[in-house]
CSV table of C-alpha atoms and ligand atoms in Angstrom, one decimal:
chain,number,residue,atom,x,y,z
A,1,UNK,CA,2.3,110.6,169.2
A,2,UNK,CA,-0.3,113.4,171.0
A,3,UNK,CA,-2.6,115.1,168.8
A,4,UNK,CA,-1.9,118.4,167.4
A,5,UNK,CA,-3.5,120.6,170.0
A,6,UNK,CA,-5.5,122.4,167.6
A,7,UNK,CA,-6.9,122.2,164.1
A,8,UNK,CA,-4.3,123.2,161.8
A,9,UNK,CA,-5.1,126.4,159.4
A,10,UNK,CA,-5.4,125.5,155.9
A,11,UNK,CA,-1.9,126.4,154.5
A,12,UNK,CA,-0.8,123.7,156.9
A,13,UNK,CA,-3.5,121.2,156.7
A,14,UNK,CA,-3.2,121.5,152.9
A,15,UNK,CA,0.6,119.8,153.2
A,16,UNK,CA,-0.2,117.7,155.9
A,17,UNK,CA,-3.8,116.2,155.5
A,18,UNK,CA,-5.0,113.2,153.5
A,19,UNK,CA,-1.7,111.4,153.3
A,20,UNK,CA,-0.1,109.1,155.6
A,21,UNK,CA,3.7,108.2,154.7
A,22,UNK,CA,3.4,105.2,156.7
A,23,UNK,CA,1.3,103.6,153.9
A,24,UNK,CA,3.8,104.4,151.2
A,25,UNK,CA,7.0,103.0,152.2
A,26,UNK,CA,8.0,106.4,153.9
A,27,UNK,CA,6.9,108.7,151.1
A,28,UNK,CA,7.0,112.2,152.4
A,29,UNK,CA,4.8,113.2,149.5
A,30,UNK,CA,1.9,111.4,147.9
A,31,UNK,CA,3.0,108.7,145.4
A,32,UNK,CA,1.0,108.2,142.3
A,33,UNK,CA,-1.2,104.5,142.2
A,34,UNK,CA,-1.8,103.7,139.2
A,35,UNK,CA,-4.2,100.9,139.6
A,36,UNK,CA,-7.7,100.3,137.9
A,37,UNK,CA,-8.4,97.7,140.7
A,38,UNK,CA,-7.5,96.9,144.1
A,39,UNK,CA,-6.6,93.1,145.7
A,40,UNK,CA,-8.8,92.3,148.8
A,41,UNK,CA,-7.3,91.8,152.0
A,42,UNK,CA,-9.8,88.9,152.2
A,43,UNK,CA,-12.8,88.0,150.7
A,44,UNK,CA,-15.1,89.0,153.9
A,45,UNK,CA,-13.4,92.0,153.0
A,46,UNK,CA,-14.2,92.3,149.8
A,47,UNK,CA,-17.8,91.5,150.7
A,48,UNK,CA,-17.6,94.2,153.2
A,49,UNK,CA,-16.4,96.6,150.8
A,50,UNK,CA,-19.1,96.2,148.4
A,51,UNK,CA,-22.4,96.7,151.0
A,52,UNK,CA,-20.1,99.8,152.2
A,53,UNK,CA,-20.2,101.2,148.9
A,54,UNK,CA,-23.6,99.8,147.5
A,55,UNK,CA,-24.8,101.4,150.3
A,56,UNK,CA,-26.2,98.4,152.3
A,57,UNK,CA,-24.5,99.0,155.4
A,58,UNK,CA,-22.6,102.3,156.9
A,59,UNK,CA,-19.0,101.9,157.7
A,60,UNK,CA,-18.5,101.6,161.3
A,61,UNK,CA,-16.3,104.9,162.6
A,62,UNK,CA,-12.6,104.5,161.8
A,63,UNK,CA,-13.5,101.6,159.6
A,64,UNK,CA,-11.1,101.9,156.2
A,65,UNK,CA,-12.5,99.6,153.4
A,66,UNK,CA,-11.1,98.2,151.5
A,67,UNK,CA,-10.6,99.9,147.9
A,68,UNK,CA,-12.3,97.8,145.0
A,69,UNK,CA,-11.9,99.4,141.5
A,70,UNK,CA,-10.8,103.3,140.5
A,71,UNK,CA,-13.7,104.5,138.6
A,72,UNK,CA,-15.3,103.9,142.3
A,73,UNK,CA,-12.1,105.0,144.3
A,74,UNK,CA,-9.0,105.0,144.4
A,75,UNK,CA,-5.8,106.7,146.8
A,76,UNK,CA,-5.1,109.4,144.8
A,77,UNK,CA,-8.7,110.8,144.6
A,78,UNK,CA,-9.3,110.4,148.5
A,79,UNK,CA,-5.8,112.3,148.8
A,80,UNK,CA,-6.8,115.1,146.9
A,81,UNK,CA,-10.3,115.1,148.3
A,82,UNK,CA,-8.9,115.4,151.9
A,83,UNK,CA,-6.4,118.1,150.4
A,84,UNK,CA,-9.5,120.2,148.9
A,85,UNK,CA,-11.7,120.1,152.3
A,86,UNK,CA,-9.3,122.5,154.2
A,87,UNK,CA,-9.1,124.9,151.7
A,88,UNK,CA,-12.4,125.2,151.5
A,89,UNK,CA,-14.1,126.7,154.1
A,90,UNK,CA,-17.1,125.2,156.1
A,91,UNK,CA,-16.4,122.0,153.6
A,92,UNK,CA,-16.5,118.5,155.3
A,93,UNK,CA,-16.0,116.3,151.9
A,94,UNK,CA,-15.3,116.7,148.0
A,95,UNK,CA,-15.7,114.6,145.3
A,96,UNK,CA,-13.4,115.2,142.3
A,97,UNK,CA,-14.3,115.0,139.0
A,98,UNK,CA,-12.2,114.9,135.6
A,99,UNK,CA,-13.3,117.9,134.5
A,100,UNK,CA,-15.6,121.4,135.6
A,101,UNK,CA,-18.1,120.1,133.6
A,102,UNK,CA,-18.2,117.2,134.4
A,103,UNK,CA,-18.8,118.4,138.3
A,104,UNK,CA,-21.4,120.4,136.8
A,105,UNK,CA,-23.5,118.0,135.0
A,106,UNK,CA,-23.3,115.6,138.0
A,107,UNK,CA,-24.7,118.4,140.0
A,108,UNK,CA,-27.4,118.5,137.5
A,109,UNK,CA,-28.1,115.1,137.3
A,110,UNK,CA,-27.5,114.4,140.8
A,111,UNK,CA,-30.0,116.9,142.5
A,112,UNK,CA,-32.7,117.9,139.5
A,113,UNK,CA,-34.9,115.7,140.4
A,114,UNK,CA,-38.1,114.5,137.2
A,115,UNK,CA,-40.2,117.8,137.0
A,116,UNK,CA,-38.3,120.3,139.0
A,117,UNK,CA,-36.8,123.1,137.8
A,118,UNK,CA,-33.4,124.6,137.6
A,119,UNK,CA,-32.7,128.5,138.0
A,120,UNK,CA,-29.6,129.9,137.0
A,121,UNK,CA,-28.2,133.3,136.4
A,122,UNK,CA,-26.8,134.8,133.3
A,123,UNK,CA,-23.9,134.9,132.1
A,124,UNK,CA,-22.7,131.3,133.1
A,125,UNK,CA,-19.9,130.0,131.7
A,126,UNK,CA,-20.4,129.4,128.0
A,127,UNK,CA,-20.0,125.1,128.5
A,128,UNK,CA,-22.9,125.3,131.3
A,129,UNK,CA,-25.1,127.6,129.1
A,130,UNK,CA,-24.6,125.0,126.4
A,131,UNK,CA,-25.4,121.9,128.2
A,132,UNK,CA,-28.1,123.5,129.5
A,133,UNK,CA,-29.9,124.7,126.4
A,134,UNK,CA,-28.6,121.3,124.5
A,135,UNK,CA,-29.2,118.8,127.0
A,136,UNK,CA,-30.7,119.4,130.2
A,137,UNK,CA,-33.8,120.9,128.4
A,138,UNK,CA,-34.2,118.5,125.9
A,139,UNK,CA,-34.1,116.2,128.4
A,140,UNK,CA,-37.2,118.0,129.7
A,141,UNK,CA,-36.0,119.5,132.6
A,142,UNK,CA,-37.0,123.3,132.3
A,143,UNK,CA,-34.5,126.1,133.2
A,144,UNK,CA,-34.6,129.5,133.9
A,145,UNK,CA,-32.1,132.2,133.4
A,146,UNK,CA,-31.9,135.2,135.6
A,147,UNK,CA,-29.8,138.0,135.8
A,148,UNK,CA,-26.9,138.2,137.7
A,149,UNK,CA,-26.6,140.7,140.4
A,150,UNK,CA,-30.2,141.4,140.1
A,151,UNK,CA,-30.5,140.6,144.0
A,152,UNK,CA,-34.5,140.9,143.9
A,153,UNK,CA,-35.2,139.8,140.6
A,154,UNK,CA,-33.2,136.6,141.7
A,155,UNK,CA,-34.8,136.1,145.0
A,156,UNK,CA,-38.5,137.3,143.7
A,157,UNK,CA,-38.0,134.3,140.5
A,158,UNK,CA,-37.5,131.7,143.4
A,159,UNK,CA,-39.9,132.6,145.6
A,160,UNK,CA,-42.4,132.2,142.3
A,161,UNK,CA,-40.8,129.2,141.0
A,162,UNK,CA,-43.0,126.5,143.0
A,163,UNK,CA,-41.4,123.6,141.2
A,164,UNK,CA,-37.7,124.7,141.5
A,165,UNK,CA,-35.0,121.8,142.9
A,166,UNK,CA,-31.6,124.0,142.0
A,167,UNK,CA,-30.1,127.0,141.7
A,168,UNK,CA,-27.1,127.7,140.2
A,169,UNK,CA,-25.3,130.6,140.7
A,170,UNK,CA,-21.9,131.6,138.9
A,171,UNK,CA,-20.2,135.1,140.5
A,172,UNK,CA,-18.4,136.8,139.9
A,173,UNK,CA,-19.9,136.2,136.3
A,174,UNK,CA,-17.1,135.6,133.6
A,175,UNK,CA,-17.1,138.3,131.5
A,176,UNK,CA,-18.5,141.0,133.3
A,177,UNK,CA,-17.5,140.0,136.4
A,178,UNK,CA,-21.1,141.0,137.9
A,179,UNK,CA,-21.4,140.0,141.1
A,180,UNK,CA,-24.5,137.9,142.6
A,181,UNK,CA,-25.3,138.5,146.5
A,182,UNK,CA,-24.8,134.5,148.0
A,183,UNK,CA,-26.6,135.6,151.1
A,184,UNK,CA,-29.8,136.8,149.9
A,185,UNK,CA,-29.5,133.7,147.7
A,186,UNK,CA,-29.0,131.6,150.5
A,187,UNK,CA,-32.4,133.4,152.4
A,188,UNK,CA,-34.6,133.1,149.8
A,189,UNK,CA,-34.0,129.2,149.1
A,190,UNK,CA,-34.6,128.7,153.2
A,191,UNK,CA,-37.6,130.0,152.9
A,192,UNK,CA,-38.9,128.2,149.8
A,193,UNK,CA,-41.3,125.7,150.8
A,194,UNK,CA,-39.5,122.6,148.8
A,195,UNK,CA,-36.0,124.2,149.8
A,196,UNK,CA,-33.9,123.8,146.7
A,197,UNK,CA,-30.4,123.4,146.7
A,198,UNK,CA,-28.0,126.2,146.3
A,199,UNK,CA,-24.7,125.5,144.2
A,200,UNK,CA,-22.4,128.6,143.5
A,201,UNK,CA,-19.6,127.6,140.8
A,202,UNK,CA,-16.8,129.8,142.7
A,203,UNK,CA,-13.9,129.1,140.3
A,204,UNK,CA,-13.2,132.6,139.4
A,205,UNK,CA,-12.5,133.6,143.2
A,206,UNK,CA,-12.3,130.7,144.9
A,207,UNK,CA,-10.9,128.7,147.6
A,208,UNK,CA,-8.9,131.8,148.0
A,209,UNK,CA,-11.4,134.6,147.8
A,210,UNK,CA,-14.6,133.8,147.8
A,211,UNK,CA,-16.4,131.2,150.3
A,212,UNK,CA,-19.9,130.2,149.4
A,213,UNK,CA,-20.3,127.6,152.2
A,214,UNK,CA,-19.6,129.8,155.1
A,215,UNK,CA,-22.9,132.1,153.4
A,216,UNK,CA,-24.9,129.1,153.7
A,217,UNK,CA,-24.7,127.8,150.1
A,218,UNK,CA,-25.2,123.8,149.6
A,219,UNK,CA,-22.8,123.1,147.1
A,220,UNK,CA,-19.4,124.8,145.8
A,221,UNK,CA,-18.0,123.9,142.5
A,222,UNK,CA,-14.8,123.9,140.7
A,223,UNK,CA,-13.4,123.8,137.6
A,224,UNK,CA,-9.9,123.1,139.0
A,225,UNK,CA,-8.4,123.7,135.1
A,226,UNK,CA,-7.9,127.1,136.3
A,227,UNK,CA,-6.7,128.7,139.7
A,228,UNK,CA,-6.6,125.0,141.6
A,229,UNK,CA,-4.4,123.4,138.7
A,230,UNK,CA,-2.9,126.9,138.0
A,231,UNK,CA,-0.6,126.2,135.1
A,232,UNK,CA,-2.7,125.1,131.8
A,233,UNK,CA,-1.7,121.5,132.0
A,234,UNK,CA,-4.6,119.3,132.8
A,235,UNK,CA,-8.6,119.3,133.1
A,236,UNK,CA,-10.7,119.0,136.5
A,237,UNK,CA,-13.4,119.5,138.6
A,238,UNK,CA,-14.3,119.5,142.0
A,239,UNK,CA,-17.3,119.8,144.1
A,240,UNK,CA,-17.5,120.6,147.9
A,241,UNK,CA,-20.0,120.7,150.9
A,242,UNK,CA,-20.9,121.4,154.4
A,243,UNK,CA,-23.6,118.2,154.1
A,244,UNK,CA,-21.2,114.9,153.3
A,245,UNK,CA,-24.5,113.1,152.4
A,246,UNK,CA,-24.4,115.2,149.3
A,247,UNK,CA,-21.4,114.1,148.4
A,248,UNK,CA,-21.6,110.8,149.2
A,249,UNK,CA,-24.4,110.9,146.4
A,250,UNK,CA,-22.7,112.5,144.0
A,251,UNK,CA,-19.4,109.7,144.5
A,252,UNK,CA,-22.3,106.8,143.9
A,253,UNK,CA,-23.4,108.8,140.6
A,254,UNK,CA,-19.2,109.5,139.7
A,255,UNK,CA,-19.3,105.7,140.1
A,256,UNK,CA,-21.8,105.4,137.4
A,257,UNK,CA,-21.0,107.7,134.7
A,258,UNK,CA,-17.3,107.0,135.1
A,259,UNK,CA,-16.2,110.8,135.8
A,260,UNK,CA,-13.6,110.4,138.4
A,261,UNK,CA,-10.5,112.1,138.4
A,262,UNK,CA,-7.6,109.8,136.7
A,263,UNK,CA,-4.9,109.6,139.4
A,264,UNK,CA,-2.1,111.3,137.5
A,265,UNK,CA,-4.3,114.2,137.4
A,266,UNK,CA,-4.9,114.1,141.5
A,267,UNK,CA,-1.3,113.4,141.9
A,268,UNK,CA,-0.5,117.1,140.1
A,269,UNK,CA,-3.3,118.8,141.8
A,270,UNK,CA,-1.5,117.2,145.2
A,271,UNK,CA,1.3,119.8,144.9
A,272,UNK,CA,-0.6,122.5,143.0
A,273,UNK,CA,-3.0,123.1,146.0
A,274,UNK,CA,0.2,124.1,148.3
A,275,UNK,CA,0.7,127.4,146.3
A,276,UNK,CA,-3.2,128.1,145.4
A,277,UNK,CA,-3.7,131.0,148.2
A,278,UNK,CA,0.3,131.9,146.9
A,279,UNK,CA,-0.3,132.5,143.2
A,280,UNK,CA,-4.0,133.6,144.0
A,281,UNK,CA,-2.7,136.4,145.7
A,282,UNK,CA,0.3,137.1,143.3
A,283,UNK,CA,-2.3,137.1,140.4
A,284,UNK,CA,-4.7,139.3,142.1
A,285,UNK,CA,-2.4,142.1,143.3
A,286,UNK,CA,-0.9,142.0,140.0
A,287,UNK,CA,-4.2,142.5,138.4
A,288,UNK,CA,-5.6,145.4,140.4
A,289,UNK,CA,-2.3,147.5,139.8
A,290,UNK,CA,-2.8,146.9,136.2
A,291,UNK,CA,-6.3,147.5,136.0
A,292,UNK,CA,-6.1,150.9,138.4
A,293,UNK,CA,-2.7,151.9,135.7
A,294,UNK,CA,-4.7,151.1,132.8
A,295,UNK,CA,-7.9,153.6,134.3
A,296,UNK,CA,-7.2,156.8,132.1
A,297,UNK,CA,-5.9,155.1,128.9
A,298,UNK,CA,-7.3,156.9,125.7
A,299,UNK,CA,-7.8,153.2,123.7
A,300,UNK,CA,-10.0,151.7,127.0
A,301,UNK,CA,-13.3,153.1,127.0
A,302,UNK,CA,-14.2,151.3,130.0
A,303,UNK,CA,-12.2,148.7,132.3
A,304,UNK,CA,-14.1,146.3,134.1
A,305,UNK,CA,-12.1,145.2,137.5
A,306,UNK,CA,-14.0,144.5,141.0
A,307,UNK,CA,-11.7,147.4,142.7
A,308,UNK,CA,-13.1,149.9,139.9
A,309,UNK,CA,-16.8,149.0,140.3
A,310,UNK,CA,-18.8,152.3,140.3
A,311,UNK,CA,-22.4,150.4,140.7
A,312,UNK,CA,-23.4,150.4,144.5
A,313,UNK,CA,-25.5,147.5,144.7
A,314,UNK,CA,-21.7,146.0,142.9
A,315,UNK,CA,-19.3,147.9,145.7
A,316,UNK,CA,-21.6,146.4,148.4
A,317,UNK,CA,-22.1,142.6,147.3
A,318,UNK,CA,-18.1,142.8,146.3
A,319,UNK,CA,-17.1,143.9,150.0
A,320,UNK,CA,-19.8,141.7,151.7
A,321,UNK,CA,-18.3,138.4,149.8
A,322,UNK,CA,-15.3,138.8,148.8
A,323,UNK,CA,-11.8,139.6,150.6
A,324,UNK,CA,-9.7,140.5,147.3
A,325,UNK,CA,-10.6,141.6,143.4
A,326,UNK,CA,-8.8,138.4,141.9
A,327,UNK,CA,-7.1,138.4,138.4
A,328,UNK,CA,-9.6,138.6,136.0
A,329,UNK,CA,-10.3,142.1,134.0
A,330,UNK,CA,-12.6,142.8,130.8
A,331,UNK,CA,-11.9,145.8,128.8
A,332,UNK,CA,-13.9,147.7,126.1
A,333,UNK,CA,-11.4,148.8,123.6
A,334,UNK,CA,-12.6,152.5,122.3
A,335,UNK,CA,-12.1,151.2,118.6
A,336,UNK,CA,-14.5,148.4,118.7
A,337,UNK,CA,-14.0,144.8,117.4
A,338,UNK,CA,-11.0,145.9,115.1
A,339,UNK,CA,-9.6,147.3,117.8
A,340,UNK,CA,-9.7,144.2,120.2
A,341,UNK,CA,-8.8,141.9,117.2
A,342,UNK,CA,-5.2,144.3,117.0
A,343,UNK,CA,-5.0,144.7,120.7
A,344,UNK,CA,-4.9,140.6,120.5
A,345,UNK,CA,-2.1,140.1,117.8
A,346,UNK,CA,-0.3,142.5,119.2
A,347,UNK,CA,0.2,141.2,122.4
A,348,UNK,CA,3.7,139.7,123.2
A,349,UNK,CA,4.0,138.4,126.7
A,350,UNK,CA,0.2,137.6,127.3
A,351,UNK,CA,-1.3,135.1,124.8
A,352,UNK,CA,-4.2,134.5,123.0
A,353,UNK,CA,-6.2,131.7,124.3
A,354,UNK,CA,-9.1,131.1,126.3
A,355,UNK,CA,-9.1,129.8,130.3
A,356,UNK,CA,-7.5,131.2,133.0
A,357,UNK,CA,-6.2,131.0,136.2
A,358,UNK,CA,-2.6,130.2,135.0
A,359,UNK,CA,0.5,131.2,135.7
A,360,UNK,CA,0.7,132.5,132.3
A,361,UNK,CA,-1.6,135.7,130.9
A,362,UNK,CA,-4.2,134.7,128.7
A,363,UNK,CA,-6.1,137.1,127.2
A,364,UNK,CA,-9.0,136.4,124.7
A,365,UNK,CA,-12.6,138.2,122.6
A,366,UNK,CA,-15.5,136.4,124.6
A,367,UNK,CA,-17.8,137.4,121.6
A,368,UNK,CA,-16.2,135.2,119.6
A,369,UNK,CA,-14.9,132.4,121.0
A,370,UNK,CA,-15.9,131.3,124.9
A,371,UNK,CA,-19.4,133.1,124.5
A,372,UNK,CA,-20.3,132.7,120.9
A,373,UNK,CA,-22.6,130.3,121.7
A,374,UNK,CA,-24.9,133.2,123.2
A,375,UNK,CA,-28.0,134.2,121.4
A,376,UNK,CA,-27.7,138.4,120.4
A,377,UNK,CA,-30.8,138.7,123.5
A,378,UNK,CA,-28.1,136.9,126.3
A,379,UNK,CA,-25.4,138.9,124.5
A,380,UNK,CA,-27.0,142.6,125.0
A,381,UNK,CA,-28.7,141.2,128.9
A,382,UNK,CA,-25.2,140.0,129.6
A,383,UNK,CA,-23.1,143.4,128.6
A,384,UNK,CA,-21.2,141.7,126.3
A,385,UNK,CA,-19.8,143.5,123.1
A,386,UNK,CA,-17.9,143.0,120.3
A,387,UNK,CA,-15.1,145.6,121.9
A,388,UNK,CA,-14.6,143.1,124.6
A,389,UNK,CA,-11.3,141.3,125.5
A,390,UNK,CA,-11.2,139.4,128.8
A,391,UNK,CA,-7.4,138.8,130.5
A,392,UNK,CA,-6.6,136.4,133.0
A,393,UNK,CA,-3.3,137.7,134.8
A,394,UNK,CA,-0.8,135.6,135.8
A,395,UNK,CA,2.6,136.0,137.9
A,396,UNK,CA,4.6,137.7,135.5
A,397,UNK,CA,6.0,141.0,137.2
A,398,UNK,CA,3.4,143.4,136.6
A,399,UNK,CA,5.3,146.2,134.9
A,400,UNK,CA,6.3,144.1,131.9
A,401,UNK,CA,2.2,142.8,131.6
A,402,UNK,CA,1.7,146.7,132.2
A,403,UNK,CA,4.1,147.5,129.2
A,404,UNK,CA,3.2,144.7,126.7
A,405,UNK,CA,-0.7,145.7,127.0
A,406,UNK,CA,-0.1,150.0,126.3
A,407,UNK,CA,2.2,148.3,123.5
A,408,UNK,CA,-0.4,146.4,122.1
A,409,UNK,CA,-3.4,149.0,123.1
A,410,UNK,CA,-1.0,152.0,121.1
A,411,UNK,CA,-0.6,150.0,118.2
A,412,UNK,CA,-3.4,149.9,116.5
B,1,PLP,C1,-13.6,126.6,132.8
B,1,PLP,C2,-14.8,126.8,133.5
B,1,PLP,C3,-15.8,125.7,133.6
B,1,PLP,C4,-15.6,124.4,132.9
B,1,PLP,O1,-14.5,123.7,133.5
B,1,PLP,P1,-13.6,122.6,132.6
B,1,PLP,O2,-12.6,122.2,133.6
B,1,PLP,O3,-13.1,123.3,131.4
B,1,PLP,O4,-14.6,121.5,132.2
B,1,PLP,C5,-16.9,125.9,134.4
B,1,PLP,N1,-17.1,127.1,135.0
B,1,PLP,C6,-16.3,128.1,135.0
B,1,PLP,C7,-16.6,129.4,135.7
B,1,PLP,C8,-15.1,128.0,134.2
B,1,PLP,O5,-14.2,129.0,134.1
């Protein structure tokens, strides 16, 4: 058969990459192997494979080796890796991981090297703060936070930082939704004499939304619990690049630790990323007509949502990075914690729970449950308060999300 004539965009190459029916008895989609290990098609083969993978020798181009063992490899992760590159853009591999943090503490431990440091900005997600403060420093790695959106503060603390080796960067920021700018981010590592690597954790806006790798960031990072799995059914994590080499490393430390994703988990995310950019863009206008109804409401004393941003260092980071708001909004309830606590009970369509990126509303009180590991110092520098609720919107018609919440806001 010719070649397409062109590269395919990435709605198409989504449902048509990574999987080749001819090596499933005709499967038009992507079966599920459920396999811990793999039978050599010789033993030269299997010799082969293991200098491949040990790193001894490079695979010759169009060489396929064979599999050995699933905590190294196996189909369902390479589908889903070559499903994840498309979508991503400027990304030329993935590694998936069974969960966000997971891809986030192979990060670490992948590119921290003994002595160097890691900046990060603040808020992270309240896992990441955690393993950082309970693990990565006791380890004796030092960390410093920095605050997010504070685009000279953040590229002034790496240009001081002589012993830095990452930077993590998580925007929009989940609560507060503060955006950090990527591409004076990006400038500042370049000129750093030891060059650090660059990692954004775009879960909140991307693949849809957001793309870190075409600003010049190293390494993008998922959790793809939320808007890549998109219905609140299973745990995973992803990592991306424009450099393979770096992924490549992190699959030789996956190897190790044992945190590949399980192949029943790929095998769902094989069909979820065909609607990603479809729900992605349901949630988000769904959100932004909620958030600009919800504007004037007596019981909101202030509604945090990208398309109401009223800070213009904000306004100009959000339209330099980002093509649409996405589905997350904060509000600050006029009547305090009480007032959050009643808004929650009272809800009848969304529900209480933390994560996001679902199909389903979720709407939870950071304060008390994803950020209550934050000290009352990260607390005030991050604009968190008691009054807070966070909602994730999902693809519920709007009016009825729009209904439920004055409900629930009226009836305290
Ligand atoms: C949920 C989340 C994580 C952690 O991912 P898990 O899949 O729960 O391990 C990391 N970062 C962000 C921004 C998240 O929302």
């Amino acid at each position: 058969m010719p070649r397409f004539p062109y590269r395919v965009r990435p709605e198409t190459a989504v449902l048509t990459s990574g999987f080749d029916p001819k090596l499933s008895v005709g499967a038009a989609r992507p079966p599920v192997y459920r396999s811990s290990t793999y039978v050599f098609s010789s033993p030269e083969a299997a010799e082969r494979a293991f200098e491949v993978v040990l790193g001894k020798v490079r695979a010759a181009e169009a060489e396929v080796p064979d599999l050995i063992y699933a905590r190294l490899n196996h189909p369902n992760a390479e589908i889903l890796e070559d499903q994840l590159v498309p979508l991503e853009r400027e990304a030329t591999a993935a590694a998936v991981f069974n969960s966000g943090m997971a891809a986030i503490f192979t990060v670490m431990l992948g590119f921290l090297e003994r002595g160097r440091t890691l900046l990060y900005t603040q808020p992270l997600y309240g896992g990441t703060q955690h393993l950082i403060h309970h693990v990565l420093e006791p380890l004796g790695f030092a960390a410093h936070g920095v605050n997010a959106g504070d685009t000279a503060a953040i590229a002034a603390a790496i240009k001081a930082n002589k012993e830095l080796g990452l930077v993590l960067i998580e925007t929009p920021a989940n609560p507060t939704l503060t955006m950090t700018d990527l591409k004076a981010a990006t400038d500042a590592v370049q000129r750093h004499p030891r060059r650090p690597l660059l990692a954004v954790d775009n879960t909140l806006l991307g693949p849809t939304f957001q793309h870190p790798l075409a600003i010049g960031v190293d390494l993008v990072i998922y959790s793809a619990t939320k808007f890549l799995g998109g219905f609140s059914d299973l745990l995973a994590g992803a990592v991306l690049a424009r450099d393979a080499g770096l992924i490549e490393h992190m699959r030789g430390l996956r190897a190790l630790f044992g945190n590949i994703l399980q192949a029943d988990e790929c095998w769902m995310l094989h069909s979820r990323l065909s609607t990603v950019g479809l729900r992605m863009n349901r949630q988000s206008k769904n959100a932004q007509r909620i958030a600009e109804h919800l504007v004037d409401h007596p019981q909101i004393k202030r509604i945090i949502y990208p398309t109401l941003f009223t800070d213009v260092e904000q306004i100009r980071i959000r339209d330099a990075q980002t093509d649409y708001p996405g589905s997350l909004l904060s509000l600050e309830l006029a009547g305090g914690k009480r007032a959050a606590f009643d808004f929650l009970r009272a809800l009848q369509i969304g529900r209480n729970a933390v994560s996001l990126g679902g199909v389903e509303t979720l709407v939870c009180h950071p304060m008390t449950t994803t950020h209550s590991e934050f000290s009352e110092e990260e607390l005030a520098r991050s604009g968190i308060t008691d009054a807070m609720v966070r909602i994730s919107i999902g693809i519920e018609h709007w009016r009825d999300l729009l209904y439920d919440f004055k409900r629930a806001l009226e009836s305290g």
